[in-house]
Amino acid sequence: MGSRKTVMRAGTRARRQSILSAALDCFTRFGLASTTVEDICRESGASIGSLYHHFGSKEGVASGVFIDGIQRLNADLVKKLKRRKSAEAGVRLVVTQYCDWVTKHPDLARFLLHSRDIAFPDAARAELKRIHRDYIVEVFSWFAPFVTAGDMKRLPPDTYVPIISGPIQDYTRNWLAGQSQSSPVEVKGIFADAAWAAMRTVR
Amino acid sequence: MGSRKTVMRAGTRARRQSILSAALDCFTRFGLASTTVEDICRESGASIGSLYHHFGSKEGVASGVFIDGIQRLNADLVKKLKRRKSAEAGVRLVVTQYCDWVTKHPDLARFLLHSRDIAFPDAARAELKRIHRDYIVEVFSWFAPFVTAGDMKRLPPDTYVPIISGPIQDYTRNWLAGQSQSSPVEVKGIFADAAWAAMRTVR
DNA sequence: CCTAATCTAGAATGAGATTCTAGTAAAACG
DNA sequence: CGTTTTACTAGAATCTCATTCTAGATTAGG
């Protein structure tokens, strides 16, 4: 994870990365619970000692994959959000961009959506909290002016993300689990409509 | 789970129930991954052999808790839904009743929200599928007339549940994890508004 | 009664996560 | 350059459980 106090050697980044991508591969094929540390070592070419040196535990590896993924997802959204000019365009973007991202990275998305509840190590929990806070600050400061201007409802801060993103995430989880026919891309307009209907002010 | 082919003896129901409630207790205190089968045996007074006789595996116990909980949640909703008379009242009820239920059964709700992704045994998966199908049929047949009458939007079937229930479930998950201040009961009006705004037709 | 099925018990097994010890290689420092 | 410190690799040994197995107890049916 980007925040290492100590120096990181040349080959180290590559080794860490090979472990992370082997892990995602195994999680996708066998499921988190059924992949063994040995599986990840075999796939990545790392030794047990090396894996434990870098990640501390199997769940440490999982949290590495998770943090990596969430950072990419967040970064992609923030970048695009800055090009929008209206509250409606912003709200719709949050929904549609999520659909596009999930379609482009289905394995990673499946892992992110199904691993929310892993008992991550404390260090990882702390870093995730920091990442989430930074993300929320950035997104909220983009939306804030529109709330002030009366384009969007003024609600308790904690309720915006569930209302805007909750439905599409729920749908996507079902879809990735094979329980919905239409791909998120096909229904993204419907969810964008729903999100905007819930957020817009009537004047 | 209500569907046993063979006869069930007198003390058996009590034994199963004691295992289930001990399990929920342990899951709440230690988390699913960290509770051992021995923990559940100690708490419930059952022997290892007895637990395996009744549930087959640790995940079998978890699926028992899950199925029990989801059935109670579903039944409570369906019962109340039948007393409503308008689409708006129905949609609002789905949201507010969920908040009330979660507040009344926080441990069970936490488990239901955080165990969606357990690798349940095949038998349990099948039963859950059946339970969910029955539930969906019942709820949809209640709402169908209002869609036909034009009171609610006509959407792809798979999208109704995420749009109506997704936000409040997401908020509740955060709250149960200690990441939101206001209890669901305090914000249920906001989520009911959002759900109805997303479902209503404008005419 | 008796006998077949359900249920209880807990010791034995085995899979696999984690720890430990020993070493290799790269940087830091003189 | 040595040398010393620190990052890193390796894999055998350990230890924690989930699960299996065998034996016996209890209950229902005939």
Short mmCIF file of N, CA, C and O in Angstrom, two decimals, chain A residues 59 113-117 153 155-156 158-159 161-163 166-167 169-171 173-174 179-181 187 190-191 194 197-198, chain B residues 33 113-117 153 155-156 158-159 161-163 166-167 169-171 173-174 179-181 187 190-191 194 197-198:
data_model
loop_
_atom_site.label_atom_id
_atom_site.label_comp_id
_atom_site.label_asym_id
_atom_site.label_seq_id
_atom_site.Cartn_x
_atom_site.Cartn_y
_atom_site.Cartn_z
N GLU A 59 -5.36 -12.54 5.44
CA GLU A 59 -6.27 -11.39 5.37
C GLU A 59 -5.54 -10.10 5.07
O GLU A 59 -6.11 -9.15 4.56
N LEU A 113 -17.14 -5.93 -3.72
CA LEU A 113 -18.52 -5.98 -3.23
C LEU A 113 -18.75 -7.11 -2.25
O LEU A 113 -19.64 -7.03 -1.40
N HIS A 114 -17.96 -8.17 -2.35
CA HIS A 114 -18.21 -9.33 -1.50
C HIS A 114 -17.24 -9.43 -0.34
O HIS A 114 -17.28 -10.40 0.41
N SER A 115 -16.35 -8.47 -0.18
CA SER A 115 -15.35 -8.58 0.87
C SER A 115 -15.46 -7.46 1.87
O SER A 115 -14.58 -7.28 2.71
N ARG A 116 -16.54 -6.73 1.75
CA ARG A 116 -16.77 -5.63 2.68
C ARG A 116 -16.62 -6.11 4.13
O ARG A 116 -16.20 -5.36 5.00
N ASP A 117 -16.93 -7.39 4.33
CA ASP A 117 -17.09 -7.84 5.71
C ASP A 117 -15.93 -8.67 6.25
O ASP A 117 -16.03 -9.27 7.31
N LYS A 153 -31.22 18.30 -2.59
CA LYS A 153 -31.75 18.31 -1.23
C LYS A 153 -30.63 18.44 -0.21
O LYS A 153 -29.52 17.95 -0.42
N LEU A 155 -29.51 17.08 3.16
CA LEU A 155 -29.82 15.90 3.99
C LEU A 155 -28.68 15.66 4.97
O LEU A 155 -27.60 16.24 4.82
N PRO A 156 -28.90 14.79 5.96
CA PRO A 156 -27.79 14.41 6.84
C PRO A 156 -26.67 13.82 5.97
O PRO A 156 -26.94 12.99 5.09
N ASP A 158 -24.49 11.54 6.15
CA ASP A 158 -24.35 10.09 6.02
C ASP A 158 -25.34 9.45 5.05
O ASP A 158 -25.23 8.27 4.74
N THR A 159 -26.34 10.21 4.63
CA THR A 159 -27.40 9.59 3.84
C THR A 159 -27.19 9.72 2.33
O THR A 159 -27.82 8.99 1.56
N VAL A 161 -24.54 9.03 0.27
CA VAL A 161 -23.94 7.88 -0.43
C VAL A 161 -24.92 6.71 -0.52
O VAL A 161 -25.11 6.16 -1.61
N PRO A 162 -25.56 6.31 0.57
CA PRO A 162 -26.54 5.23 0.42
C PRO A 162 -27.63 5.53 -0.60
O PRO A 162 -27.99 4.66 -1.39
N ILE A 163 -28.16 6.75 -0.59
CA ILE A 163 -29.26 7.05 -1.50
C ILE A 163 -28.81 7.04 -2.95
O ILE A 163 -29.47 6.51 -3.83
N GLY A 166 -26.34 3.30 -3.24
CA GLY A 166 -26.85 2.05 -2.69
C GLY A 166 -27.54 1.17 -3.72
O GLY A 166 -27.20 -0.01 -3.85
N PRO A 167 -28.51 1.72 -4.47
CA PRO A 167 -29.24 0.87 -5.41
C PRO A 167 -28.35 0.24 -6.47
O PRO A 167 -28.43 -0.98 -6.71
N GLN A 169 -25.21 -0.37 -6.44
CA GLN A 169 -24.29 -1.35 -5.86
C GLN A 169 -25.02 -2.64 -5.54
O GLN A 169 -24.49 -3.73 -5.77
N ASP A 170 -26.22 -2.50 -5.04
CA ASP A 170 -27.00 -3.68 -4.72
C ASP A 170 -27.31 -4.47 -5.99
O ASP A 170 -27.13 -5.69 -6.05
N TYR A 171 -27.75 -3.75 -7.03
CA TYR A 171 -28.04 -4.41 -8.30
C TYR A 171 -26.81 -5.11 -8.85
O TYR A 171 -26.84 -6.25 -9.31
N ARG A 173 -24.15 -6.18 -7.27
CA ARG A 173 -23.81 -7.36 -6.49
C ARG A 173 -24.62 -8.56 -6.98
O ARG A 173 -24.07 -9.63 -7.23
N ASN A 174 -25.91 -8.35 -7.16
CA ASN A 174 -26.75 -9.42 -7.67
C ASN A 174 -26.29 -9.90 -9.04
O ASN A 174 -26.20 -11.09 -9.31
N GLN A 179 -27.45 -13.29 -10.53
CA GLN A 179 -28.87 -13.31 -10.18
C GLN A 179 -29.69 -12.25 -10.91
O GLN A 179 -30.85 -12.03 -10.59
N SER A 180 -29.08 -11.57 -11.87
CA SER A 180 -29.85 -10.61 -12.68
C SER A 180 -29.40 -10.74 -14.12
O SER A 180 -28.21 -10.92 -14.39
N GLN A 181 -30.34 -10.66 -15.03
CA GLN A 181 -30.00 -10.84 -16.43
C GLN A 181 -29.24 -9.64 -17.00
O GLN A 181 -28.15 -9.78 -17.55
N VAL A 187 -28.88 -1.10 -17.61
CA VAL A 187 -29.88 -0.49 -16.73
C VAL A 187 -29.37 0.78 -16.05
O VAL A 187 -30.05 1.35 -15.21
N ILE A 190 -31.73 3.74 -15.80
CA ILE A 190 -32.81 3.60 -14.82
C ILE A 190 -32.33 4.01 -13.42
O ILE A 190 -33.02 4.74 -12.70
N PHE A 191 -31.13 3.54 -13.06
CA PHE A 191 -30.61 3.86 -11.73
C PHE A 191 -30.18 5.31 -11.61
O PHE A 191 -30.29 5.91 -10.54
N ALA A 194 -33.35 7.14 -11.00
CA ALA A 194 -33.82 6.97 -9.63
C ALA A 194 -33.01 7.83 -8.67
O ALA A 194 -33.56 8.48 -7.77
N ALA A 197 -33.96 11.47 -9.15
CA ALA A 197 -35.31 11.72 -8.63
C ALA A 197 -35.28 11.86 -7.11
O ALA A 197 -36.00 12.67 -6.53
N ALA A 198 -34.43 11.07 -6.47
CA ALA A 198 -34.36 11.12 -5.01
C ALA A 198 -33.60 12.34 -4.50
O ALA A 198 -33.82 12.77 -3.37
N ALA B 33 -15.77 -15.47 11.43
CA ALA B 33 -14.52 -16.18 11.15
C ALA B 33 -13.82 -16.61 12.43
O ALA B 33 -13.21 -17.67 12.47
N LEU B 113 -26.92 -8.83 7.38
CA LEU B 113 -26.30 -7.87 6.44
C LEU B 113 -24.86 -8.21 6.13
O LEU B 113 -24.35 -7.84 5.07
N HIS B 114 -24.20 -8.88 7.06
CA HIS B 114 -22.77 -9.13 6.85
C HIS B 114 -22.46 -10.54 6.43
O HIS B 114 -21.30 -10.91 6.31
N SER B 115 -23.48 -11.37 6.22
CA SER B 115 -23.21 -12.77 5.91
C SER B 115 -23.78 -13.15 4.57
O SER B 115 -23.81 -14.33 4.22
N ARG B 116 -24.20 -12.15 3.83
CA ARG B 116 -24.74 -12.39 2.50
C ARG B 116 -23.78 -13.28 1.68
O ARG B 116 -24.19 -14.05 0.85
N ASP B 117 -22.48 -13.16 1.97
CA ASP B 117 -21.49 -13.73 1.06
C ASP B 117 -20.83 -14.99 1.57
O ASP B 117 -19.85 -15.46 1.01
N LYS B 153 -43.78 3.51 -11.22
CA LYS B 153 -43.07 3.30 -12.48
C LYS B 153 -43.05 1.83 -12.86
O LYS B 153 -42.97 0.95 -11.99
N LEU B 155 -40.75 -0.85 -14.31
CA LEU B 155 -39.30 -1.02 -14.49
C LEU B 155 -38.97 -2.50 -14.65
O LEU B 155 -39.83 -3.34 -14.38
N PRO B 156 -37.75 -2.82 -15.07
CA PRO B 156 -37.34 -4.23 -15.09
C PRO B 156 -37.47 -4.79 -13.67
O PRO B 156 -37.06 -4.14 -12.71
N ASP B 158 -35.99 -6.83 -11.76
CA ASP B 158 -34.81 -6.92 -10.89
C ASP B 158 -34.40 -5.60 -10.26
O ASP B 158 -33.52 -5.57 -9.40
N THR B 159 -34.98 -4.52 -10.71
CA THR B 159 -34.50 -3.21 -10.25
C THR B 159 -35.31 -2.65 -9.07
O THR B 159 -34.85 -1.74 -8.39
N VAL B 161 -36.25 -3.95 -6.06
CA VAL B 161 -35.69 -4.16 -4.71
C VAL B 161 -34.46 -3.28 -4.47
O VAL B 161 -34.39 -2.59 -3.45
N PRO B 162 -33.49 -3.27 -5.38
CA PRO B 162 -32.35 -2.38 -5.15
C PRO B 162 -32.74 -0.92 -4.98
O PRO B 162 -32.23 -0.23 -4.10
N ILE B 163 -33.69 -0.44 -5.80
CA ILE B 163 -34.03 0.98 -5.72
C ILE B 163 -34.76 1.30 -4.41
O ILE B 163 -34.47 2.31 -3.76
N GLY B 166 -32.28 -0.78 -1.32
CA GLY B 166 -30.82 -0.64 -1.34
C GLY B 166 -30.30 0.44 -0.41
O GLY B 166 -29.41 0.17 0.41
N PRO B 167 -30.84 1.66 -0.52
CA PRO B 167 -30.30 2.75 0.31
C PRO B 167 -30.42 2.49 1.80
O PRO B 167 -29.44 2.64 2.54
N GLN B 169 -30.71 -0.29 3.40
CA GLN B 169 -29.85 -1.40 3.82
C GLN B 169 -28.41 -0.95 3.92
O GLN B 169 -27.68 -1.33 4.84
N ASP B 170 -27.99 -0.16 2.95
CA ASP B 170 -26.63 0.34 2.96
C ASP B 170 -26.39 1.22 4.20
O ASP B 170 -25.40 1.08 4.91
N TYR B 171 -27.36 2.12 4.45
CA TYR B 171 -27.23 2.98 5.63
C TYR B 171 -27.19 2.16 6.91
O TYR B 171 -26.36 2.40 7.80
N ARG B 173 -26.28 -0.94 7.33
CA ARG B 173 -25.02 -1.68 7.46
C ARG B 173 -23.97 -0.77 8.09
O ARG B 173 -23.27 -1.15 9.01
N ASN B 174 -23.90 0.46 7.59
CA ASN B 174 -22.94 1.41 8.15
C ASN B 174 -23.23 1.68 9.62
O ASN B 174 -22.32 1.71 10.45
N GLN B 179 -20.60 3.32 11.98
CA GLN B 179 -20.06 4.39 11.14
C GLN B 179 -21.06 5.50 10.82
O GLN B 179 -20.80 6.36 9.99
N SER B 180 -22.20 5.46 11.46
CA SER B 180 -23.16 6.55 11.28
C SER B 180 -23.77 6.86 12.64
O SER B 180 -24.04 5.95 13.42
N GLN B 181 -23.98 8.13 12.89
CA GLN B 181 -24.50 8.53 14.18
C GLN B 181 -25.97 8.19 14.36
O GLN B 181 -26.36 7.50 15.30
N VAL B 187 -33.78 8.41 10.76
CA VAL B 187 -33.67 8.86 9.37
C VAL B 187 -34.64 8.11 8.44
O VAL B 187 -34.60 8.31 7.22
N ILE B 190 -36.47 10.11 5.79
CA ILE B 190 -35.66 10.55 4.66
C ILE B 190 -35.56 9.45 3.60
O ILE B 190 -35.71 9.70 2.40
N PHE B 191 -35.34 8.23 4.06
CA PHE B 191 -35.18 7.14 3.10
C PHE B 191 -36.51 6.74 2.48
O PHE B 191 -36.57 6.32 1.33
N ALA B 194 -37.01 9.25 -0.23
CA ALA B 194 -36.15 8.97 -1.39
C ALA B 194 -36.71 7.82 -2.21
O ALA B 194 -36.77 7.88 -3.44
N ALA B 197 -39.84 8.97 -4.03
CA ALA B 197 -39.48 9.89 -5.12
C ALA B 197 -38.96 9.12 -6.32
O ALA B 197 -39.22 9.49 -7.48
N ALA B 198 -38.25 8.03 -6.06
CA ALA B 198 -37.69 7.25 -7.17
C ALA B 198 -38.73 6.36 -7.85
O ALA B 198 -38.60 6.03 -9.02
#
